[in-house]
Amino acid sequence: GAVVSQHPSRVICKSGTSVKIECRSLDFQATTMFWYRQFPKQSLMLMATSNEGSKATYEQGVEKDKFLINHASLTLSTLTVTSAHPEDSSFYICSARSGPDRGPEAFFGQGTRLTVV
Amino acid sequence: GDSVTQMEGPVTLSEEAFLTINCTYTATGYPSLFWYVQYPGEGLQLLLKATKADDKGSNKGFEATYRKETTSFHLEKGSVQVSDSAVYFCALTGDSGNTPLVFGKGTRLSVIA
């Protein structure tokens, strides 16, 4: 299947700093990528849909000024957690769909464990 | 809107037991259906899929059949192993384009030796 790579896998940052998470589609072009947040032992929560060359679409309740999404190319989307606080600690996962050529499924990155201290 | 309902866990089984995780869905038209698996500390991996009614998806001993008449896509495995311990997500999509998949809440499976 198609490959989505997410980096870093783990990051610890101090409260008040910003953290950038990268999501790359390695063998296909993704005009749209998705960012999820997952709390311990809970399901995925869709945060936003990232569209190449345009503004991201955020789900209700997600602060777009805190979670900045940039999708500058067809293979890269980034999520920046700005002015991070301990409550932003979580597991963040990106996903992309490769379009009808490769089937309807979505492919996921490995996830990023963010810990804000 | 579209939705997925799957049995809530956790499910605890002994090694070599039979596994069933129920999944039902609500959708217009003819969605594609998926099972994803998430091992601890990792992202989601596609386990199997079915794109039309009566299709059977299978992988690694897991199977699920797309049942349109009952709007179900139950996951089964005849003999689970400790290494199958993970969280399993049922999901669907009604298109092949750029919308996110709709996920169930996930079912945590623990297999004990």
mmCIF file of C-alpha atoms in Angstrom:
data_model
loop_
_atom_site.group_PDB
_atom_site.id
_atom_site.type_symbol
_atom_site.label_atom_id
_atom_site.label_comp_id
_atom_site.label_asym_id
_atom_site.label_seq_id
_atom_site.Cartn_x
_atom_site.Cartn_y
_atom_site.Cartn_z
ATOM 1 C CA GLY A 1 0.000 0.000 0.000
ATOM 2 C CA ALA A 2 0.877 3.646 -0.165
ATOM 3 C CA VAL A 3 3.207 5.070 2.455
ATOM 4 C CA VAL A 4 2.646 8.035 4.721
ATOM 5 C CA SER A 5 5.544 9.093 6.901
ATOM 6 C CA GLN A 6 5.145 11.239 9.998
ATOM 7 C CA HIS A 7 7.932 12.908 11.913
ATOM 8 C CA PRO A 8 8.890 13.126 14.724
ATOM 9 C CA SER A 9 7.502 10.045 16.414
ATOM 10 C CA ARG A 10 8.027 11.536 19.853
ATOM 11 C CA VAL A 11 8.625 15.061 21.050
ATOM 12 C CA ILE A 12 8.871 16.686 24.454
ATOM 13 C CA CYS A 13 8.637 20.425 24.638
ATOM 14 C CA LYS A 14 8.395 23.089 27.281
ATOM 15 C CA SER A 15 5.156 24.876 27.940
ATOM 16 C CA GLY A 16 4.847 27.989 25.798
ATOM 17 C CA THR A 17 6.964 26.756 22.919
ATOM 18 C CA SER A 18 5.800 25.623 19.478
ATOM 19 C CA VAL A 19 6.178 22.211 17.903
ATOM 20 C CA LYS A 20 5.967 21.273 14.235
ATOM 21 C CA ILE A 21 4.888 17.837 13.051
ATOM 22 C CA GLU A 22 5.451 16.781 9.456
ATOM 23 C CA CYS A 23 3.378 14.397 7.390
ATOM 24 C CA ARG A 24 4.653 13.203 4.021
ATOM 25 C CA SER A 25 3.137 11.006 1.373
ATOM 26 C CA LEU A 26 6.139 9.124 0.036
ATOM 27 C CA ASP A 27 4.856 7.447 -3.090
ATOM 28 C CA PHE A 28 1.739 9.328 -4.093
ATOM 29 C CA GLN A 29 0.451 12.859 -4.309
ATOM 30 C CA ALA A 30 -2.062 13.848 -1.695
ATOM 31 C CA THR A 31 -4.129 16.931 -2.418
ATOM 32 C CA THR A 32 -5.843 16.359 0.906
ATOM 33 C CA MET A 33 -4.468 15.166 4.231
ATOM 34 C CA PHE A 34 -6.183 14.764 7.549
ATOM 35 C CA TRP A 35 -5.007 15.429 11.078
ATOM 36 C CA TYR A 36 -6.322 13.492 14.040
ATOM 37 C CA ARG A 37 -5.826 13.635 17.765
ATOM 38 C CA GLN A 38 -6.143 10.606 19.958
ATOM 39 C CA PHE A 39 -6.441 10.611 23.730
ATOM 40 C CA PRO A 40 -5.363 7.542 25.715
ATOM 41 C CA LYS A 41 -7.631 4.583 25.107
ATOM 42 C CA GLN A 42 -9.972 6.653 22.993
ATOM 43 C CA SER A 43 -10.926 6.866 19.378
ATOM 44 C CA LEU A 44 -9.609 9.214 16.746
ATOM 45 C CA MET A 45 -10.815 12.791 16.769
ATOM 46 C CA LEU A 46 -10.624 14.529 13.412
ATOM 47 C CA MET A 47 -9.050 17.928 13.914
ATOM 48 C CA ALA A 48 -8.816 19.308 10.415
ATOM 49 C CA THR A 49 -8.637 18.606 6.731
ATOM 50 C CA SER A 50 -5.548 19.967 5.050
ATOM 51 C CA ASN A 51 -5.885 21.052 1.435
ATOM 52 C CA GLU A 52 -2.881 21.657 -0.776
ATOM 53 C CA GLY A 53 -2.591 25.291 -1.712
ATOM 54 C CA SER A 54 -5.512 26.512 0.354
ATOM 55 C CA LYS A 55 -6.621 26.982 3.924
ATOM 56 C CA ALA A 56 -7.300 24.012 6.117
ATOM 57 C CA THR A 57 -10.810 23.178 7.201
ATOM 58 C CA TYR A 58 -11.049 22.795 10.964
ATOM 59 C CA GLU A 59 -13.575 20.743 12.869
ATOM 60 C CA GLN A 60 -15.822 22.442 15.348
ATOM 61 C CA GLY A 61 -14.089 23.166 18.615
ATOM 62 C CA VAL A 62 -10.545 22.998 17.241
ATOM 63 C CA GLU A 63 -8.624 26.236 17.655
ATOM 64 C CA LYS A 64 -7.152 27.101 14.285
ATOM 65 C CA ASP A 65 -4.774 29.647 15.805
ATOM 66 C CA LYS A 66 -3.340 27.034 18.124
ATOM 67 C CA PHE A 67 -3.117 24.220 15.592
ATOM 68 C CA LEU A 68 -1.660 25.741 12.448
ATOM 69 C CA ILE A 69 -1.816 23.575 9.359
ATOM 70 C CA ASN A 70 0.161 24.176 6.210
ATOM 71 C CA HIS A 71 -0.082 22.052 3.077
ATOM 72 C CA ALA A 72 2.413 23.694 0.781
ATOM 73 C CA SER A 73 3.033 20.798 -1.583
ATOM 74 C CA LEU A 74 1.303 17.671 -2.809
ATOM 75 C CA THR A 75 3.433 15.496 -0.560
ATOM 76 C CA LEU A 76 3.806 17.488 2.650
ATOM 77 C CA SER A 77 1.456 18.791 5.305
ATOM 78 C CA THR A 78 2.584 20.216 8.625
ATOM 79 C CA LEU A 79 0.804 20.700 11.917
ATOM 80 C CA THR A 80 2.262 23.293 14.278
ATOM 81 C CA VAL A 81 1.091 23.339 17.845
ATOM 82 C CA THR A 82 1.666 26.909 18.944
ATOM 83 C CA SER A 83 2.256 28.044 22.511
ATOM 84 C CA ALA A 84 1.869 24.480 23.679
ATOM 85 C CA HIS A 85 0.453 23.710 27.106
ATOM 86 C CA PRO A 86 0.292 20.442 29.036
ATOM 87 C CA GLU A 87 -3.311 19.907 27.941
ATOM 88 C CA ASP A 88 -2.060 19.727 24.339
ATOM 89 C CA SER A 89 -0.149 16.572 25.236
ATOM 90 C CA SER A 90 -1.589 13.842 23.071
ATOM 91 C CA PHE A 91 -1.021 11.453 20.185
ATOM 92 C CA TYR A 92 -1.363 13.160 16.814
ATOM 93 C CA ILE A 93 -1.856 11.156 13.624
ATOM 94 C CA CYS A 94 -1.960 12.252 10.010
ATOM 95 C CA SER A 95 -3.653 10.485 7.146
ATOM 96 C CA ALA A 96 -4.014 10.800 3.399
ATOM 97 C CA ARG A 97 -6.048 9.241 0.665
ATOM 98 C CA SER A 98 -4.406 8.607 -2.637
ATOM 99 C CA GLY A 99 -7.502 8.922 -4.768
ATOM 100 C CA PRO A 100 -9.357 6.451 -6.983
ATOM 101 C CA ASP A 101 -6.227 5.134 -8.678
ATOM 102 C CA ARG A 102 -5.100 3.283 -5.567
ATOM 103 C CA GLY A 103 -8.411 2.546 -3.952
ATOM 104 C CA PRO A 104 -10.688 4.250 -1.454
ATOM 105 C CA GLU A 105 -8.680 3.534 1.688
ATOM 106 C CA ALA A 106 -6.777 6.044 3.781
ATOM 107 C CA PHE A 107 -3.148 5.627 4.779
ATOM 108 C CA PHE A 108 -1.826 6.725 8.117
ATOM 109 C CA GLY A 109 1.418 8.041 9.495
ATOM 110 C CA GLN A 110 3.055 6.412 12.474
ATOM 111 C CA GLY A 111 1.798 9.068 14.841
ATOM 112 C CA THR A 112 3.530 11.652 17.024
ATOM 113 C CA ARG A 113 3.482 11.473 20.794
ATOM 114 C CA LEU A 114 3.618 15.056 22.064
ATOM 115 C CA THR A 115 4.409 15.696 25.710
ATOM 116 C CA VAL A 116 4.340 19.260 26.964
ATOM 117 C CA VAL A 117 6.115 19.798 30.278
ATOM 118 C CA GLY B 1 -24.813 11.569 7.964
ATOM 119 C CA ASP B 2 -22.795 8.406 7.690
ATOM 120 C CA SER B 3 -21.891 6.590 10.884
ATOM 121 C CA VAL B 4 -20.229 3.435 12.152
ATOM 122 C CA THR B 5 -21.108 1.559 15.307
ATOM 123 C CA GLN B 6 -18.855 -1.138 16.638
ATOM 124 C CA MET B 7 -18.940 -3.175 19.793
ATOM 125 C CA GLU B 8 -17.190 -1.569 22.672
ATOM 126 C CA GLY B 9 -14.461 -3.369 24.441
ATOM 127 C CA PRO B 10 -12.321 -4.248 25.946
ATOM 128 C CA VAL B 11 -12.440 -7.782 24.675
ATOM 129 C CA THR B 12 -10.223 -10.297 26.407
ATOM 130 C CA LEU B 13 -9.669 -13.708 24.876
ATOM 131 C CA SER B 14 -7.425 -16.653 25.464
ATOM 132 C CA GLU B 15 -4.961 -17.606 22.781
ATOM 133 C CA GLU B 16 -6.526 -19.710 19.973
ATOM 134 C CA ALA B 17 -10.039 -18.494 20.799
ATOM 135 C CA PHE B 18 -12.468 -17.358 18.116
ATOM 136 C CA LEU B 19 -12.832 -13.634 17.645
ATOM 137 C CA THR B 20 -15.815 -11.622 16.478
ATOM 138 C CA ILE B 21 -15.982 -7.838 16.608
ATOM 139 C CA ASN B 22 -19.313 -6.508 15.429
ATOM 140 C CA CYS B 23 -19.603 -3.490 13.176
ATOM 141 C CA THR B 24 -22.707 -1.958 11.658
ATOM 142 C CA TYR B 25 -22.991 1.144 9.580
ATOM 143 C CA THR B 26 -25.380 3.783 8.328
ATOM 144 C CA ALA B 27 -24.676 5.303 4.949
ATOM 145 C CA THR B 28 -26.334 6.367 1.765
ATOM 146 C CA GLY B 29 -25.448 4.546 -1.384
ATOM 147 C CA TYR B 30 -22.755 1.903 -1.467
ATOM 148 C CA PRO B 31 -19.866 2.752 0.837
ATOM 149 C CA SER B 32 -16.508 1.027 0.961
ATOM 150 C CA LEU B 33 -15.843 -0.637 4.302
ATOM 151 C CA PHE B 34 -12.599 -1.123 6.187
ATOM 152 C CA TRP B 35 -11.020 -2.585 9.266
ATOM 153 C CA TYR B 36 -7.933 -0.869 10.605
ATOM 154 C CA VAL B 37 -5.668 -2.093 13.398
ATOM 155 C CA GLN B 38 -3.639 0.050 15.782
ATOM 156 C CA TYR B 39 -0.834 -1.492 17.801
ATOM 157 C CA PRO B 40 0.316 0.340 20.923
ATOM 158 C CA GLY B 41 2.092 3.605 20.198
ATOM 159 C CA GLU B 42 1.578 3.360 16.455
ATOM 160 C CA GLY B 43 -0.630 4.774 13.735
ATOM 161 C CA LEU B 44 -3.389 2.830 12.028
ATOM 162 C CA GLN B 45 -2.767 0.077 9.508
ATOM 163 C CA LEU B 46 -5.290 -1.112 6.985
ATOM 164 C CA LEU B 47 -6.195 -4.673 7.900
ATOM 165 C CA LEU B 48 -8.751 -5.439 5.212
ATOM 166 C CA LYS B 49 -11.388 -3.837 3.053
ATOM 167 C CA ALA B 50 -14.451 -4.552 0.946
ATOM 168 C CA THR B 51 -15.807 -2.249 -1.693
ATOM 169 C CA LYS B 52 -19.115 -3.832 -2.680
ATOM 170 C CA ALA B 53 -21.864 -5.978 -1.274
ATOM 171 C CA ASP B 54 -20.983 -9.623 -0.558
ATOM 172 C CA ASP B 55 -17.258 -8.938 -0.920
ATOM 173 C CA LYS B 56 -15.112 -10.667 1.669
ATOM 174 C CA GLY B 57 -11.983 -8.904 2.801
ATOM 175 C CA SER B 58 -9.271 -11.040 4.359
ATOM 176 C CA ASN B 59 -5.762 -10.631 5.689
ATOM 177 C CA LYS B 60 -3.559 -12.328 8.296
ATOM 178 C CA GLY B 61 -6.333 -14.784 9.155
ATOM 179 C CA PHE B 62 -8.897 -12.031 9.700
ATOM 180 C CA GLU B 63 -12.044 -11.898 7.587
ATOM 181 C CA ALA B 64 -15.040 -9.610 7.179
ATOM 182 C CA THR B 65 -17.950 -9.834 4.733
ATOM 183 C CA TYR B 66 -19.812 -6.796 3.417
ATOM 184 C CA ARG B 67 -23.464 -7.506 4.225
ATOM 185 C CA LYS B 68 -25.669 -4.848 2.719
ATOM 186 C CA GLU B 69 -28.899 -6.435 3.888
ATOM 187 C CA THR B 70 -27.835 -6.133 7.512
ATOM 188 C CA THR B 71 -25.514 -3.134 6.983
ATOM 189 C CA SER B 72 -22.768 -5.014 8.766
ATOM 190 C CA PHE B 73 -19.075 -5.758 8.385
ATOM 191 C CA HIS B 74 -18.167 -7.977 11.338
ATOM 192 C CA LEU B 75 -14.526 -8.876 11.862
ATOM 193 C CA GLU B 76 -13.674 -12.515 12.579
ATOM 194 C CA LYS B 77 -10.639 -14.632 13.202
ATOM 195 C CA GLY B 78 -10.693 -18.332 13.912
ATOM 196 C CA SER B 79 -7.732 -18.501 16.277
ATOM 197 C CA VAL B 80 -6.278 -15.384 17.848
ATOM 198 C CA GLN B 81 -2.712 -14.990 18.983
ATOM 199 C CA VAL B 82 -1.148 -12.800 21.645
ATOM 200 C CA SER B 83 0.305 -10.685 18.850
ATOM 201 C CA ASP B 84 -3.238 -9.774 17.742
ATOM 202 C CA SER B 85 -3.651 -7.648 20.858
ATOM 203 C CA ALA B 86 -4.439 -4.174 19.531
ATOM 204 C CA VAL B 87 -7.267 -1.735 18.941
ATOM 205 C CA TYR B 88 -9.467 -2.460 15.931
ATOM 206 C CA PHE B 89 -11.384 0.257 14.092
ATOM 207 C CA CYS B 90 -14.216 -0.230 11.644
ATOM 208 C CA ALA B 91 -14.552 2.551 9.054
ATOM 209 C CA LEU B 92 -16.335 3.543 5.878
ATOM 210 C CA THR B 93 -16.246 6.002 3.062
ATOM 211 C CA GLY B 94 -18.896 6.873 0.557
ATOM 212 C CA ASP B 95 -16.481 8.222 -2.032
ATOM 213 C CA SER B 96 -13.018 7.732 -3.448
ATOM 214 C CA GLY B 97 -12.067 11.341 -3.130
ATOM 215 C CA ASN B 98 -10.939 13.740 -0.490
ATOM 216 C CA THR B 99 -13.185 13.294 2.504
ATOM 217 C CA PRO B 100 -12.057 11.688 5.764
ATOM 218 C CA LEU B 101 -13.106 8.179 6.585
ATOM 219 C CA VAL B 102 -15.851 7.741 9.149
ATOM 220 C CA PHE B 103 -14.595 5.640 12.058
ATOM 221 C CA GLY B 104 -16.173 3.628 14.805
ATOM 222 C CA LYS B 105 -14.931 4.178 18.327
ATOM 223 C CA GLY B 106 -12.549 1.255 18.274
ATOM 224 C CA THR B 107 -12.475 -2.060 20.109
ATOM 225 C CA ARG B 108 -9.527 -2.975 22.284
ATOM 226 C CA LEU B 109 -8.588 -6.640 22.079
ATOM 227 C CA SER B 110 -6.329 -8.328 24.610
ATOM 228 C CA VAL B 111 -5.239 -11.894 23.977
ATOM 229 C CA ILE B 112 -3.720 -13.749 26.897
ATOM 230 C CA ALA B 113 -1.531 -16.811 26.682
#
